[in-house]
Tab-separated table of C-alpha atoms in Angstrom:
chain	number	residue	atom	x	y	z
A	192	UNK	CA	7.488	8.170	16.594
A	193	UNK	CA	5.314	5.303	15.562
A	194	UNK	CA	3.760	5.006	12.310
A	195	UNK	CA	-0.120	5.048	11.773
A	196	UNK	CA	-1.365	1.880	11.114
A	197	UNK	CA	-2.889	0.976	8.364
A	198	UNK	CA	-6.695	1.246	7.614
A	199	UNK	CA	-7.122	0.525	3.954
A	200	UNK	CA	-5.376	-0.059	0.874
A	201	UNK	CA	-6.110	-0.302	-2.960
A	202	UNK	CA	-3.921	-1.207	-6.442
A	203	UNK	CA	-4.475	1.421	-8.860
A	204	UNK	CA	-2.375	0.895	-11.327
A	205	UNK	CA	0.175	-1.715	-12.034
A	206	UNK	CA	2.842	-0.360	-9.531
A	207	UNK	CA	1.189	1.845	-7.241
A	208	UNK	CA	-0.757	1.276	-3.926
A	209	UNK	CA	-2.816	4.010	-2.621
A	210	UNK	CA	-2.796	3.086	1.445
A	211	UNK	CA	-5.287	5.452	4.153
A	212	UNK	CA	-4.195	5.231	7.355
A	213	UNK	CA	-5.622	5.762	11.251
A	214	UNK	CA	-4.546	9.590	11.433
A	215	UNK	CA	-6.575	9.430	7.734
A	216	UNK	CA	-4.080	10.628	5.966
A	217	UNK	CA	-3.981	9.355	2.188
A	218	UNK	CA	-0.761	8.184	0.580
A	219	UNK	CA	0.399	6.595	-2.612
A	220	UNK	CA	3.373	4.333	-2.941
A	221	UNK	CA	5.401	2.932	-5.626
A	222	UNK	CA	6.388	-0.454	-5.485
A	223	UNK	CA	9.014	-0.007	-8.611
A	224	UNK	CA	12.151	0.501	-6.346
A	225	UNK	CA	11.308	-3.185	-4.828
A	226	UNK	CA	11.222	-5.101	-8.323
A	227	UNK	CA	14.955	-4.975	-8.550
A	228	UNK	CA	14.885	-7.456	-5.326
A	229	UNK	CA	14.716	-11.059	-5.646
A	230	UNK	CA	12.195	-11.421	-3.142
A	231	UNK	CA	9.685	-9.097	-4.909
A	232	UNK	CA	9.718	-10.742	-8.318
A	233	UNK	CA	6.132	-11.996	-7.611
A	234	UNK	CA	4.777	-8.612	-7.672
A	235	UNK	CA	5.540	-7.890	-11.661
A	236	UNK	CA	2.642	-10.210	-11.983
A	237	UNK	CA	-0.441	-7.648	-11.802
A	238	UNK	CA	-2.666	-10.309	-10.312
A	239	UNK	CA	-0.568	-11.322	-7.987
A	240	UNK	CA	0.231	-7.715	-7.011
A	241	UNK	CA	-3.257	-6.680	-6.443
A	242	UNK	CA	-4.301	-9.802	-4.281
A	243	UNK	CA	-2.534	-8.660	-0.938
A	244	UNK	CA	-4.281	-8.346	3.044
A	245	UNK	CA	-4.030	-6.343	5.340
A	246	UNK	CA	-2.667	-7.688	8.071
A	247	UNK	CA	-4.902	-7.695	11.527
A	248	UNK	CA	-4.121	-4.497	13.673
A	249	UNK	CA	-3.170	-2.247	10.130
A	250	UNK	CA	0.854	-3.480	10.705
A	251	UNK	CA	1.255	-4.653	7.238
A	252	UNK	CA	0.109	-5.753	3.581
A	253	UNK	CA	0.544	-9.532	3.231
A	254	UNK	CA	0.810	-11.355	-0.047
A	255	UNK	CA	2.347	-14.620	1.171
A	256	UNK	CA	4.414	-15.936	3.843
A	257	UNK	CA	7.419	-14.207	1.856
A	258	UNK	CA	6.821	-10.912	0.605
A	259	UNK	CA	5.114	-8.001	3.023
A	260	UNK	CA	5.283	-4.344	3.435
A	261	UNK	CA	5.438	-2.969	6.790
A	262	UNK	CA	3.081	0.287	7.586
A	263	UNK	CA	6.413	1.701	8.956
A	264	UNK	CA	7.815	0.919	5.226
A	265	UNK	CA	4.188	2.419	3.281
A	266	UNK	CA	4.408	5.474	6.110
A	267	UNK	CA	7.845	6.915	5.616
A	268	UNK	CA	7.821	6.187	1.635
A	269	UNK	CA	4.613	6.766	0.268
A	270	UNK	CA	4.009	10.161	-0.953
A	271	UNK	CA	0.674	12.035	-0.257
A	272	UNK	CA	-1.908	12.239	-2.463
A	273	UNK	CA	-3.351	15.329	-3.974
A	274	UNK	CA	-7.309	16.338	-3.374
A	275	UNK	CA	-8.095	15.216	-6.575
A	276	UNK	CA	-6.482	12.271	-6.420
A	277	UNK	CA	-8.080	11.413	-3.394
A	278	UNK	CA	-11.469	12.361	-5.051
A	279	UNK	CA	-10.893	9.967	-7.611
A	280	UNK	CA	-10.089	6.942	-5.789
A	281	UNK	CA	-12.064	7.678	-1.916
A	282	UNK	CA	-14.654	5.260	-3.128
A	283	UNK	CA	-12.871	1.930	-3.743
A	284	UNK	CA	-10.510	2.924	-0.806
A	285	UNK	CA	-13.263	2.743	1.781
A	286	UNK	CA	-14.305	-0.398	-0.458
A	287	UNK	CA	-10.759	-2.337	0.537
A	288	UNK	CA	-11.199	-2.246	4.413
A	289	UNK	CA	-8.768	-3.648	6.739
């Protein structure tokens, strides 16, 4: 099965990306797991973190030529979001547009 790409994406807090995607399901994921890489150091820096794209066609979130996450990646290890959760942050989802 092939994940849904991605359609939008948002930092809301620190560690935590909150990602919609084509089938419009909603889900959060925690980057926190990642820090204890090398290659992820960059993204303990909460500007850095928050200044990603999405990459054309929904297939990833780019921050530089050396750190992504793959929709397949945000997909299988994000967790869904709850209706109020989605309430709370629908605006400045539709706001971050792929």
């Amino acid at each position: 099965m092939k994940p849904e790409r991605i359609v939008s994406a948002k930092v809301i807090d620190d560690r935590t990306l909150i990602v919609k995607f084509t089938n419009q399901e909603i889900k959060k994921y925690d980057i926190s797991k990642l820090l204890d890489n090398p290659m992820f150091l960059s993204l303990h820096n909460p500007g850095f973190f928050k200044n990603f794209k999405i990459e054309p066609g929904g297939y990833a979130l780019v921050w530089n030529e050396d750190i992504d996450l793959s929709e397949y990646e945000l997909w299988q290890n994000g967790v869904g979001c709850t209706d109020e959760e989605i309430d709370r942050h629908i605006e400045s989802i539709r706001l971050v547009a792929g």
